[in-house]
Coordinates of C-alpha atoms in Angstrom, one line a residue:
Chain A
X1 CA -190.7 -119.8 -64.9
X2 CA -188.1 -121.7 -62.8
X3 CA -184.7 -121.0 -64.0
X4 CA -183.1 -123.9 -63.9
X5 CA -179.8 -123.1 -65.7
X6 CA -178.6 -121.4 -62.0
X7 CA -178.9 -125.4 -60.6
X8 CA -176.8 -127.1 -63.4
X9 CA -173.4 -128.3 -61.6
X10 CA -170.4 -127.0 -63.1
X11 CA -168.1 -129.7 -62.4
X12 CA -164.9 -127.7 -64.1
X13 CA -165.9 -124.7 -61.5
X14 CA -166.6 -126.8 -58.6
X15 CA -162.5 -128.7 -59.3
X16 CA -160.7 -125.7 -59.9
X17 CA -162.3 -124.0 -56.4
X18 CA -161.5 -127.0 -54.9
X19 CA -157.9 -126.5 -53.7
X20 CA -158.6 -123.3 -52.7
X21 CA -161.8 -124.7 -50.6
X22 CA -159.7 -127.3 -49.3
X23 CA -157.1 -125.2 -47.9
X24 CA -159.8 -123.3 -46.1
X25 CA -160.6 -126.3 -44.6
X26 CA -156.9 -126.4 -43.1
X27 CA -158.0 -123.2 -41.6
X28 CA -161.1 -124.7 -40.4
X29 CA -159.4 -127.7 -38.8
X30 CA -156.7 -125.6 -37.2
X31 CA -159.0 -123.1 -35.7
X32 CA -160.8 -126.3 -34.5
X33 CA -158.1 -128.1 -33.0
X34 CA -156.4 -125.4 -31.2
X35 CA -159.8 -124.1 -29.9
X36 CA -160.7 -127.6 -28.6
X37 CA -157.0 -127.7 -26.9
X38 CA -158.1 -124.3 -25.0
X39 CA -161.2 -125.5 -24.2
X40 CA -159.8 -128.7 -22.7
X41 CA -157.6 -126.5 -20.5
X42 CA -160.7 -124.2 -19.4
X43 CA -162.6 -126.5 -18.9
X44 CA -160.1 -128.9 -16.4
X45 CA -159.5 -125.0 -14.7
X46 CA -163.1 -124.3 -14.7
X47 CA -163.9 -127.8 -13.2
X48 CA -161.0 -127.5 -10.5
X49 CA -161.8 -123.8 -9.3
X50 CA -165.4 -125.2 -9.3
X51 CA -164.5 -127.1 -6.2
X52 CA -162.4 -124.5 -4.4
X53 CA -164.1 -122.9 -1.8
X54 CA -167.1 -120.5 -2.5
X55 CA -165.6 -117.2 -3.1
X56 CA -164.0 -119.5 -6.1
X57 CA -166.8 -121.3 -7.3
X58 CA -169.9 -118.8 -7.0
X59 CA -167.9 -116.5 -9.3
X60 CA -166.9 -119.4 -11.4
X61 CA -170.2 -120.8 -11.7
X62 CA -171.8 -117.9 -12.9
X63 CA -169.2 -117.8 -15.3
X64 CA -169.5 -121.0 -16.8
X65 CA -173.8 -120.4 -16.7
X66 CA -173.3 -117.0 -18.2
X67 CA -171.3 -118.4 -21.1
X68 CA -173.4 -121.4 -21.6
X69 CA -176.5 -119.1 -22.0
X70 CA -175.6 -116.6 -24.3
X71 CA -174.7 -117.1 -28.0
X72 CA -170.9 -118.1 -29.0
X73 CA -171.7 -115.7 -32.1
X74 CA -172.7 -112.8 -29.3
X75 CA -169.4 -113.7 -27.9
X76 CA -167.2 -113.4 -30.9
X77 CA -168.6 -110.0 -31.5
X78 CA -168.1 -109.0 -28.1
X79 CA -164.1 -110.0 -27.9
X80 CA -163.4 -109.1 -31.5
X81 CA -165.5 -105.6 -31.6
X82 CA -164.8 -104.8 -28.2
X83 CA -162.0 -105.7 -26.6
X84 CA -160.0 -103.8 -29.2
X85 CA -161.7 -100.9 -27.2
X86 CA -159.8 -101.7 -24.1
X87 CA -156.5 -101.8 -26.1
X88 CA -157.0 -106.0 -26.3
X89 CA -156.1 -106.2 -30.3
X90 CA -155.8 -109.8 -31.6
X91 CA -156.4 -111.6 -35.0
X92 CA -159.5 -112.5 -36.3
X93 CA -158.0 -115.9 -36.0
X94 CA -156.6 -116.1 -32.5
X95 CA -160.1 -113.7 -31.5
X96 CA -162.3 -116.5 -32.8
X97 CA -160.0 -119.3 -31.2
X98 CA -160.0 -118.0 -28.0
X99 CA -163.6 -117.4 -28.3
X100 CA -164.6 -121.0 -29.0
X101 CA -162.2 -122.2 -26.6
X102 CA -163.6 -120.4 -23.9
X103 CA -167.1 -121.2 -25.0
X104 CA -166.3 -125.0 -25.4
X105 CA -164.1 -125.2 -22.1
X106 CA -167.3 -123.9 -20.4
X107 CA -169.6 -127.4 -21.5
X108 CA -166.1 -129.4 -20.9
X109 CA -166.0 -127.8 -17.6
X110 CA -169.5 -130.0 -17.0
X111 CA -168.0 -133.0 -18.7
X112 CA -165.1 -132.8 -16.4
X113 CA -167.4 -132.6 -13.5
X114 CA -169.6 -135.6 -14.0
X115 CA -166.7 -137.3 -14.5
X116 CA -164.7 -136.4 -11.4
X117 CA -168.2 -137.2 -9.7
X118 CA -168.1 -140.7 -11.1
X119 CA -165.3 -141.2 -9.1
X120 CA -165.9 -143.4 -6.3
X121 CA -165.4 -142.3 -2.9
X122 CA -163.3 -144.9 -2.0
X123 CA -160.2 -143.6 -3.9
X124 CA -160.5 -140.2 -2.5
X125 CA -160.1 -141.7 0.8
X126 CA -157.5 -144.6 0.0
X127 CA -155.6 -141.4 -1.4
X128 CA -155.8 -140.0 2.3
X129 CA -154.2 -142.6 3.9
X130 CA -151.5 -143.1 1.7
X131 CA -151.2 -139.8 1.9
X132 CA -150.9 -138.5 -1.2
X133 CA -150.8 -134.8 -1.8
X134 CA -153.2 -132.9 -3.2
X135 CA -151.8 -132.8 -6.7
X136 CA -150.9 -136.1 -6.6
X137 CA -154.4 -137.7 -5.9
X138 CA -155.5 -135.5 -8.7
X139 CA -153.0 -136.6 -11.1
X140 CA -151.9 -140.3 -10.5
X141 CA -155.5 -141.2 -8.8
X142 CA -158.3 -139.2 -9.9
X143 CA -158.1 -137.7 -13.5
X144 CA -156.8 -141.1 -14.7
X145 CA -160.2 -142.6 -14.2
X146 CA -161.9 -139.6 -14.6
X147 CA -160.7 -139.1 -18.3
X148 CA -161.4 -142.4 -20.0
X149 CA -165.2 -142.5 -19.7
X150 CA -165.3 -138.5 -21.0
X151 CA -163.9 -139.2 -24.2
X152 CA -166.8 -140.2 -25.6
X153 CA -168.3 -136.5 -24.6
X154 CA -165.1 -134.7 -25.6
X155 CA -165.3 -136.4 -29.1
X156 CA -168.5 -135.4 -29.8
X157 CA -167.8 -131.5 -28.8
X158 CA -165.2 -132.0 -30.7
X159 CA -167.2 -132.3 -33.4
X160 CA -169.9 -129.9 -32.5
X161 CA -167.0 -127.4 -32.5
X162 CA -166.4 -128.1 -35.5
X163 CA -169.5 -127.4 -37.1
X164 CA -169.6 -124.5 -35.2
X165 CA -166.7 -123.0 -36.9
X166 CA -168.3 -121.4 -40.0
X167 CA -169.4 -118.7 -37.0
X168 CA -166.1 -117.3 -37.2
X169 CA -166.5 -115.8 -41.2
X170 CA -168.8 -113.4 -38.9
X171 CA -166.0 -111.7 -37.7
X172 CA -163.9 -112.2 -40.9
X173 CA -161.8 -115.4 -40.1
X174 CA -161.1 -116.7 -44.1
X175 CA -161.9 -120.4 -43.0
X176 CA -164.5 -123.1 -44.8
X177 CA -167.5 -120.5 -45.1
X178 CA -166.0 -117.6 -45.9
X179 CA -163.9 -118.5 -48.5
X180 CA -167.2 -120.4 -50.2
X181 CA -168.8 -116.6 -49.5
X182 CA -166.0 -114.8 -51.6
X183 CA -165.8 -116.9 -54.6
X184 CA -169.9 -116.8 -54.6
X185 CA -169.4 -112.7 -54.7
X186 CA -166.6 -113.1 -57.0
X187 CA -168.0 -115.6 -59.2
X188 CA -171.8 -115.1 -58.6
X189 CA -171.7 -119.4 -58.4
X190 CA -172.7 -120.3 -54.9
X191 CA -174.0 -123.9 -55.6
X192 CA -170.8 -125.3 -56.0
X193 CA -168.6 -123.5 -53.8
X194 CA -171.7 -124.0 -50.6
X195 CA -172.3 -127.3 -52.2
X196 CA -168.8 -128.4 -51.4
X197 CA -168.6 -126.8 -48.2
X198 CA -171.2 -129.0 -47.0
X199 CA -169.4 -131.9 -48.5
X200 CA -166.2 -131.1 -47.1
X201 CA -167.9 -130.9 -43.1
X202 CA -169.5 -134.0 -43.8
X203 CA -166.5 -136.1 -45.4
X204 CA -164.5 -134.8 -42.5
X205 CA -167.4 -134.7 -39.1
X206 CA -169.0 -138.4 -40.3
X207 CA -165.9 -140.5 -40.1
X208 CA -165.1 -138.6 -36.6
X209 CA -168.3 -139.4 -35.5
X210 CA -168.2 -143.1 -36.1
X211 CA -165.0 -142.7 -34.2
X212 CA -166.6 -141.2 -31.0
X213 CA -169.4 -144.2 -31.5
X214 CA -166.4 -146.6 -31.5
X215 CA -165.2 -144.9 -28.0
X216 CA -168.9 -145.2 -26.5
X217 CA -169.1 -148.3 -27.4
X218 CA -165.9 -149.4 -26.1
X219 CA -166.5 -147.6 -22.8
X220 CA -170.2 -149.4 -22.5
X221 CA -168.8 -152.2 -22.3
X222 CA -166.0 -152.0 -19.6
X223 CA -168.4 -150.5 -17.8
X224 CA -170.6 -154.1 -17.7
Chain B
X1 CA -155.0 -127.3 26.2
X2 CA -157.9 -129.7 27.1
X3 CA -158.6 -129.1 30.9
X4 CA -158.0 -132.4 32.9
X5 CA -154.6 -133.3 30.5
X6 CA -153.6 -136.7 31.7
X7 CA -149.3 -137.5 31.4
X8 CA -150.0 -140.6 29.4
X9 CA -146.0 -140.6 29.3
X10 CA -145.1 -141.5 32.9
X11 CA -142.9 -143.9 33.4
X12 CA -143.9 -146.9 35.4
X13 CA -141.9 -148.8 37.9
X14 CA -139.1 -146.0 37.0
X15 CA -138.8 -147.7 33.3
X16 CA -139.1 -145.2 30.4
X17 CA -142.5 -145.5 28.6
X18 CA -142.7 -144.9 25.2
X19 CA -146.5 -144.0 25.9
X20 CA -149.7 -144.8 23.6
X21 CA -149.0 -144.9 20.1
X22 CA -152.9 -143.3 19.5
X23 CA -154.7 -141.8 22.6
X24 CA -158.6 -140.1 21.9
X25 CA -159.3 -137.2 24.6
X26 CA -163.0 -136.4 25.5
X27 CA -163.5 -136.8 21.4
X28 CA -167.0 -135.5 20.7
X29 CA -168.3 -136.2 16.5
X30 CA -171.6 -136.0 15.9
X31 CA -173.5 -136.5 12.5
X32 CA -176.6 -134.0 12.7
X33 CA -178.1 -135.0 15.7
X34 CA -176.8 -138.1 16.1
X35 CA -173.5 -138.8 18.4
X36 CA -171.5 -140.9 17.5
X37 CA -168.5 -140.7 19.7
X38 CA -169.4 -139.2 22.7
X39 CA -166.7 -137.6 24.8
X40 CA -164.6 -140.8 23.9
X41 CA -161.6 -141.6 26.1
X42 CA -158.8 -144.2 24.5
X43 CA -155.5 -145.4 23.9
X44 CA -153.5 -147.9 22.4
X45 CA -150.4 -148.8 23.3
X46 CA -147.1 -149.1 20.9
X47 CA -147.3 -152.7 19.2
X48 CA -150.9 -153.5 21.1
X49 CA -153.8 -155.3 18.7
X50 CA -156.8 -154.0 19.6
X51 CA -160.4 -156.0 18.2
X52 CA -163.3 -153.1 18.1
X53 CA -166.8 -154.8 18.6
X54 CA -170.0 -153.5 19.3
X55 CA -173.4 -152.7 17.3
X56 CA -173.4 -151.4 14.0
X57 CA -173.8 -147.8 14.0
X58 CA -172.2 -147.5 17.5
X59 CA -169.6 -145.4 15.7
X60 CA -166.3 -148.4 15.7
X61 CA -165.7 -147.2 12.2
X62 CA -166.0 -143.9 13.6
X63 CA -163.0 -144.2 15.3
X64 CA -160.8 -145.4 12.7
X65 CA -162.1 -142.8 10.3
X66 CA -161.4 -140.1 12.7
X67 CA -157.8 -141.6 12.8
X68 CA -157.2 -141.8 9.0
X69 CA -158.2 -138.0 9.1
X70 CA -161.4 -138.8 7.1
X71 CA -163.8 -137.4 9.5
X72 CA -162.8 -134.6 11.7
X73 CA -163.9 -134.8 14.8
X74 CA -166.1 -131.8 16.9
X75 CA -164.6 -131.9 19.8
X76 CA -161.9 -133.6 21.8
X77 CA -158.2 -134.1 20.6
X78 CA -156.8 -137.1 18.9
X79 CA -152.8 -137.7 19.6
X80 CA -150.9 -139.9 17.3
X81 CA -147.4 -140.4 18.8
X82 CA -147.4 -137.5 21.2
X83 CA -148.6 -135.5 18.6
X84 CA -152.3 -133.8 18.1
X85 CA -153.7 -135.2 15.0
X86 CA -156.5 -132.7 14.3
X87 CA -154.9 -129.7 15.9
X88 CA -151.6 -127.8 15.9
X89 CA -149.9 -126.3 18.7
X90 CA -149.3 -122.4 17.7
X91 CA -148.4 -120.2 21.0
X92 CA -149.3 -122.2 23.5
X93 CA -153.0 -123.1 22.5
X94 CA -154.1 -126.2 19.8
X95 CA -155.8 -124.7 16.4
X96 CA -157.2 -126.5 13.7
X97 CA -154.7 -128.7 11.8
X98 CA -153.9 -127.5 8.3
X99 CA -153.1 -129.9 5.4
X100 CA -149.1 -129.9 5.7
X101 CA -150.1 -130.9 9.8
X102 CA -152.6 -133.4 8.6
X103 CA -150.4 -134.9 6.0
X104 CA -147.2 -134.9 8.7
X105 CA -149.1 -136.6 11.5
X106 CA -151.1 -139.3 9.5
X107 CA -147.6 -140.6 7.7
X108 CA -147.6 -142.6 11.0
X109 CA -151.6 -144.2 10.5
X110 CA -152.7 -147.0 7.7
X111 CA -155.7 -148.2 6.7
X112 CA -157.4 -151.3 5.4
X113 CA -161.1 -150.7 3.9
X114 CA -164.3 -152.6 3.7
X115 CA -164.7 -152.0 0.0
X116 CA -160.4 -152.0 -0.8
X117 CA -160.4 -149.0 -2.8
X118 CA -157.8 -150.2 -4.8
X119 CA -156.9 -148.5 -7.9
X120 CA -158.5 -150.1 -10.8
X121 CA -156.1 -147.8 -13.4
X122 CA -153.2 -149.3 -12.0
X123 CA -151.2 -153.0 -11.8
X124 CA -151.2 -154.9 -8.6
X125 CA -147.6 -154.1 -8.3
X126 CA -148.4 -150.6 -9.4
X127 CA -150.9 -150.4 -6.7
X128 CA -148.4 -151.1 -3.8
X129 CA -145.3 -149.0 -4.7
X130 CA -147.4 -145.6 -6.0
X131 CA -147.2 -144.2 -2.7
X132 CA -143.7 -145.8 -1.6
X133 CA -142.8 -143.4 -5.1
X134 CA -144.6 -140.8 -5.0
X135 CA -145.1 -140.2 -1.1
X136 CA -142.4 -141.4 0.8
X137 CA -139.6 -140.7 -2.1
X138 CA -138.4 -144.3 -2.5
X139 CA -136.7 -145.1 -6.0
X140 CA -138.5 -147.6 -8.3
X141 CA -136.5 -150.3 -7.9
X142 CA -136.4 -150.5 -4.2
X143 CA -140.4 -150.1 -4.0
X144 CA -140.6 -152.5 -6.6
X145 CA -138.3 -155.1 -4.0
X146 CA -140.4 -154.2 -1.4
X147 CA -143.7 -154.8 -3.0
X148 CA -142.6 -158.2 -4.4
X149 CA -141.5 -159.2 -1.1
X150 CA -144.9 -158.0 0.5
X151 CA -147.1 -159.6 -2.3
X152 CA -145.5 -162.5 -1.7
X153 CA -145.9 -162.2 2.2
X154 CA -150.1 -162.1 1.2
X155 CA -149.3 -165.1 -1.2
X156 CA -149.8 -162.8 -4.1
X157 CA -146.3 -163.0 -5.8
X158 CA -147.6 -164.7 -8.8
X159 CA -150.0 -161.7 -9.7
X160 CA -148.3 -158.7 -9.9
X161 CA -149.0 -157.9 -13.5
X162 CA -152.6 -158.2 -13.0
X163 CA -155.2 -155.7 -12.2
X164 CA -157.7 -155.0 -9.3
X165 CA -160.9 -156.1 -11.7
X166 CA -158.9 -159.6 -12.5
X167 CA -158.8 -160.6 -8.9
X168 CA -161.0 -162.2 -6.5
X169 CA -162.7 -160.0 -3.2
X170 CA -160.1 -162.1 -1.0
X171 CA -157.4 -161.4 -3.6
X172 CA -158.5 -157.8 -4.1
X173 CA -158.1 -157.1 0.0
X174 CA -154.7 -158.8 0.2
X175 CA -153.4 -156.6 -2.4
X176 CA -154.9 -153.7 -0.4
X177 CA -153.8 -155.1 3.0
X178 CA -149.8 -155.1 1.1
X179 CA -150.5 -151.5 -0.2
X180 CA -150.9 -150.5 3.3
X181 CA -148.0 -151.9 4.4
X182 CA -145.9 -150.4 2.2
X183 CA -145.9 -147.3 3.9
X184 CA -144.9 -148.7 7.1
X185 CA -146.9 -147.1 9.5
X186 CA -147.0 -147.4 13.2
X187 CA -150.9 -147.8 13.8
X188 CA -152.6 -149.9 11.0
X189 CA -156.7 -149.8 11.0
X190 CA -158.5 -152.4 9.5
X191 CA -162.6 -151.5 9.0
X192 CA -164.5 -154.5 8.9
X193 CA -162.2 -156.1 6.0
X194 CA -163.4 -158.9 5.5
X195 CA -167.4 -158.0 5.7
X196 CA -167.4 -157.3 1.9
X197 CA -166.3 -160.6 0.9
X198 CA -168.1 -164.3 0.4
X199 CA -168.0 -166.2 2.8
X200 CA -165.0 -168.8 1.4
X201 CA -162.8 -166.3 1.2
X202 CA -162.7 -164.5 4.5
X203 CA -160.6 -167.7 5.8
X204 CA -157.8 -166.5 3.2
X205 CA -157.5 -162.9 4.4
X206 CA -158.1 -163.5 8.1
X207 CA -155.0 -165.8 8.0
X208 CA -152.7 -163.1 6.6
X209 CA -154.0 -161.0 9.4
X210 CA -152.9 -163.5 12.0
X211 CA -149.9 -163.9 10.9
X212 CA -149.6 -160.1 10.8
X213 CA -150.8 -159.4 14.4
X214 CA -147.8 -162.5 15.5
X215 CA -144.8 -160.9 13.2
X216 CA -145.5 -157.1 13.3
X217 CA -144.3 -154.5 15.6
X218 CA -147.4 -152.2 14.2
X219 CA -150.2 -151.2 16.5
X220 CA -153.7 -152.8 15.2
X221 CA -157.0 -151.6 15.8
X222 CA -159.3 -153.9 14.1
X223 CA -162.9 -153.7 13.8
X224 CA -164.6 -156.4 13.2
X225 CA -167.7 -159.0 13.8
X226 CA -165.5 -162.2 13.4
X227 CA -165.4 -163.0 17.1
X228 CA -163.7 -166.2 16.7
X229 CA -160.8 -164.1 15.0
X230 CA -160.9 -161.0 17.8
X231 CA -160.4 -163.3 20.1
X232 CA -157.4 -165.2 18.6
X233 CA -155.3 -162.3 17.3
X234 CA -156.4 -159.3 20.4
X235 CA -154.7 -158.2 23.3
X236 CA -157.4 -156.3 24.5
X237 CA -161.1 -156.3 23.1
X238 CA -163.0 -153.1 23.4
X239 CA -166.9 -153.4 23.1
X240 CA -168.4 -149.9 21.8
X241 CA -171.9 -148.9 22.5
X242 CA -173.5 -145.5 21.7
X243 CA -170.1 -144.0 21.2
X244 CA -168.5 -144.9 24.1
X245 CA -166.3 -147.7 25.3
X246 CA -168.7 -150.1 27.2
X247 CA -165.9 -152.3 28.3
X248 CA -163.4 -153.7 27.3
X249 CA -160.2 -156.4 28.2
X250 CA -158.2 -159.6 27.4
X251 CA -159.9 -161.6 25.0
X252 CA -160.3 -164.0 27.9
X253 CA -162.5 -161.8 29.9
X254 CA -164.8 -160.2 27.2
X255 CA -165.7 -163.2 25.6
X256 CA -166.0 -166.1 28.6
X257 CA -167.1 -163.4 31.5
X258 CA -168.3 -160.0 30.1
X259 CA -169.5 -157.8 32.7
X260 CA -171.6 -155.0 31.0
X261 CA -175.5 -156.5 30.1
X262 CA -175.0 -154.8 27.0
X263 CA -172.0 -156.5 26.1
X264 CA -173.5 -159.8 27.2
X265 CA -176.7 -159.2 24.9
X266 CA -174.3 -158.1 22.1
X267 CA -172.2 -161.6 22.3
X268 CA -175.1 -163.6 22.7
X269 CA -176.8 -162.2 19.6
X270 CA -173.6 -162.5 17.4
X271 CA -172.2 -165.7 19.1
X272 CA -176.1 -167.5 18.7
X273 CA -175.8 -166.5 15.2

């Protein structure tokens, strides 16, 4: 026999877990917004030392290929579990922050590169004979139209990142999943708390995402 | 030092010379195995327009590129104003040139391209006083005056607000031929400017160039394949071939008695046209 009493929605439950769900989610979206912000920095760093000369960019790129090929949970466990053991001690939070930043900033540094490459030629050189310095060219000529057709790409991390976040509970970050984890032990009620997790990613990832569709859409069409 | 230095700076007739503005010395570039400036020898004189004809692929643009340090030459040195372009003078002997040189040296060179390259992120006016700004230090407003007045000179006054995608080719190359300007140099290269654009609106931007070459104290070196146009606004017409100068003099000369065979074949293939 199925039992189907452990499927019947408890709607009273699932409102008065609510607030407490909801301020996980704060977590959630602060441990996703300041990872993204480091991984925007990596990843322009990553993409810049990319370019230096080789005893810059071989080390860099195998950097960048390491992190991209192993898991961002292996990761995590690696900076939380281990560098403790090098006297590197740091909150679960910051740990997993940094950890998704870096693991994010190396896929931006890829986004950053097709983008740079999509500059044309031409304004590298019309740099040179104005003679703009090096930081200039990068900053007033190249990243300006470099950036605008990566948004798209840096939305949609975004909001891979963001779904990505429940990988934190594994090294004990109280965000989204975790929370929906303790009231399940506490409570042994896990439809409603999981339940609500997943509506709480989707209310917040969906309307994002028809953002980042907006941004394609826009940039398909100066690109005509 | 190069072995057989030449004084370029002699004075003639006992007058002071300022001596050439640009002079090339046995420069060597090759591309794999093709050479494209082989052992070239030239100058250019202060406030001397200079047309550059010859086959494509016979390494004109070359030149100017080399110039506008955008390709670095193999062998050979390059002096702009008395002063090695590619290479610095440390203890007596020339070494390769390092950014800071590069960036001192080529404040004095300008450039005009085939495709503009203007900067499709920024306004016209935006386009002309970035580097007045941000390179030579000007303030805002007095980049700003000086743009205005050179926009206007190119008979673009009226769209400053625009940008680069708004405008016509010929429009798009004025704007770029003010931007250049802007920084005042004292050898301004144009590379075939006006072969990017259709045909009705080469007229507009070979006019402003006339009435650059007649107002400007700048040295020109212009390559091109409007011959009517070399021969109106040159002093002296160099023909290149295979990387070398073939011949070259007045406009007169090249165009109504040319000497080489390959210079006569050239002009009678283009002039035929």
């Amino acid at each position: 026999m199925f039992d189907w009493i452990t499927f019947t929605w408890d709607m009273e439950f699932a409102l008065e877990i609510l607030p407490q769900l909801l301020r996980a989610a704060w977590i959630t979206l602060q441990a996703t917004v300041v990872g993204f912000a480091i991984a925007v920095v990596v990843g322009l760093v990553l993409a810049l030392a990319r370019r230096g000369p080789r005893i810059v960019s071989w080390p860099v790129t195998f950097l960048i290929e390491f992190i991209r090929s192993t898991p961002l949970l292996v990761q995590l466990y690696v900076l939380y579990f281990i560098l403790p053991l090098y006297g590197v001690s740091l909150s679960a939070f910051v740990t997993g922050v940094i950890g998704l930043g870096l693991h994010y900033g190396a896929y931006l540094s890829e986004v950053y590169r097709a983008g740079i490459e999509h500059v044309d030629k031409g304004q590298w050189e019309a740099a040179i004979a104005l003679n703009f310095d090096r930081r200039r060219t990068w900053t007033n000529i190249v990243l300006p139209q470099a950036l605008p057709p990566m948004l798209p790409m840096f939305g949609n991390y975004f909001i891979v990142m963001f779904k990505e976040t429940p990988l934190l509970s594994a090294i004990t970050v109280v965000e989204l999943l975790q929370t929906a984890k303790i009231i399940g032990s506490r409570t042994f009620n896990y439809v409603e708390p999981y339940t609500l997790v997943g509506l709480i990613f989707l209310a917040l990832s969906y309307p994002a995402a028809l953002v980042v569709n907006r941004l394609e859409a826009r940039f398909a069409r100066q690109r005509q | 030092m190069p072995a057989n230095a030449s004084d370029p700076a002699s004075p003639e007739n006992g007058r002071s010379d300022p001596g050439p503005v640009v002079r090339f010395e046995q420069v060597t570039k090759r591309f794999g195995d093709l050479t494209v400036l082989d052992r070239l020898d030239f100058e250019v004189a202060q406030n001397e327009k200079i047309a550059i004809i010859g086959p494509s692929g016979s390494g004109k643009t070359t030149i100017l590129r080399v110039l506008m340090t955008l390709v670095e030459p193999n062998e050979g040195v390059v002096y702009v104003d008395g002063e090695p372009l590619w290479h610095k003078p440390a203890n007596g002997e020339l070494v390769r040139a390092d950014e800071a040189h590069l960036r001192k040296v080529r404040k004095n060179i300008g450039m005009v391209f085939q495709h503009f390259n203007l900067f499709p992120h920024m306004s016209v006016l935006r386009n002309v006083t970035e580097a007045p700004i941000h390179v030579l230090g000007r303030s805002r407003s007095e980049a700003e005056d000086q743009a205005l007045h050179l926009l206007d000179k190119v008979g673009l006054g009226d769209k400053t607000d625009q940008f680069p995608s708004q405008l016509s080719g010929g429009q798009k190359q004025r704007v770029a031929i003010a931007r250049a300007l802007a920084m005042q140099p004292k050898v301004m290269l144009f590379d075939e400017v006006t072969s990017a654009l259709d045909p009705e609106l080469v007229g507009e931007v070979l006019n402003i160039l006339r009435d650059l070459a007649r107002d400007t104290e700048m040295a020109m070196l212009i390559v091109t394949h409007e011959m009517q146009f070399a021969r109106d606004v040159a002093d002296r017409v160099v023909f290149f071939d295979s990387g070398r100068v073939a011949e070259e003099g007045p406009p007169s000369k090249i165009f109504s008695a040319p000497e080489n065979p390959r210079t006569q074949s050239f002009l009678k293939a283009v002039l035929d046209h």
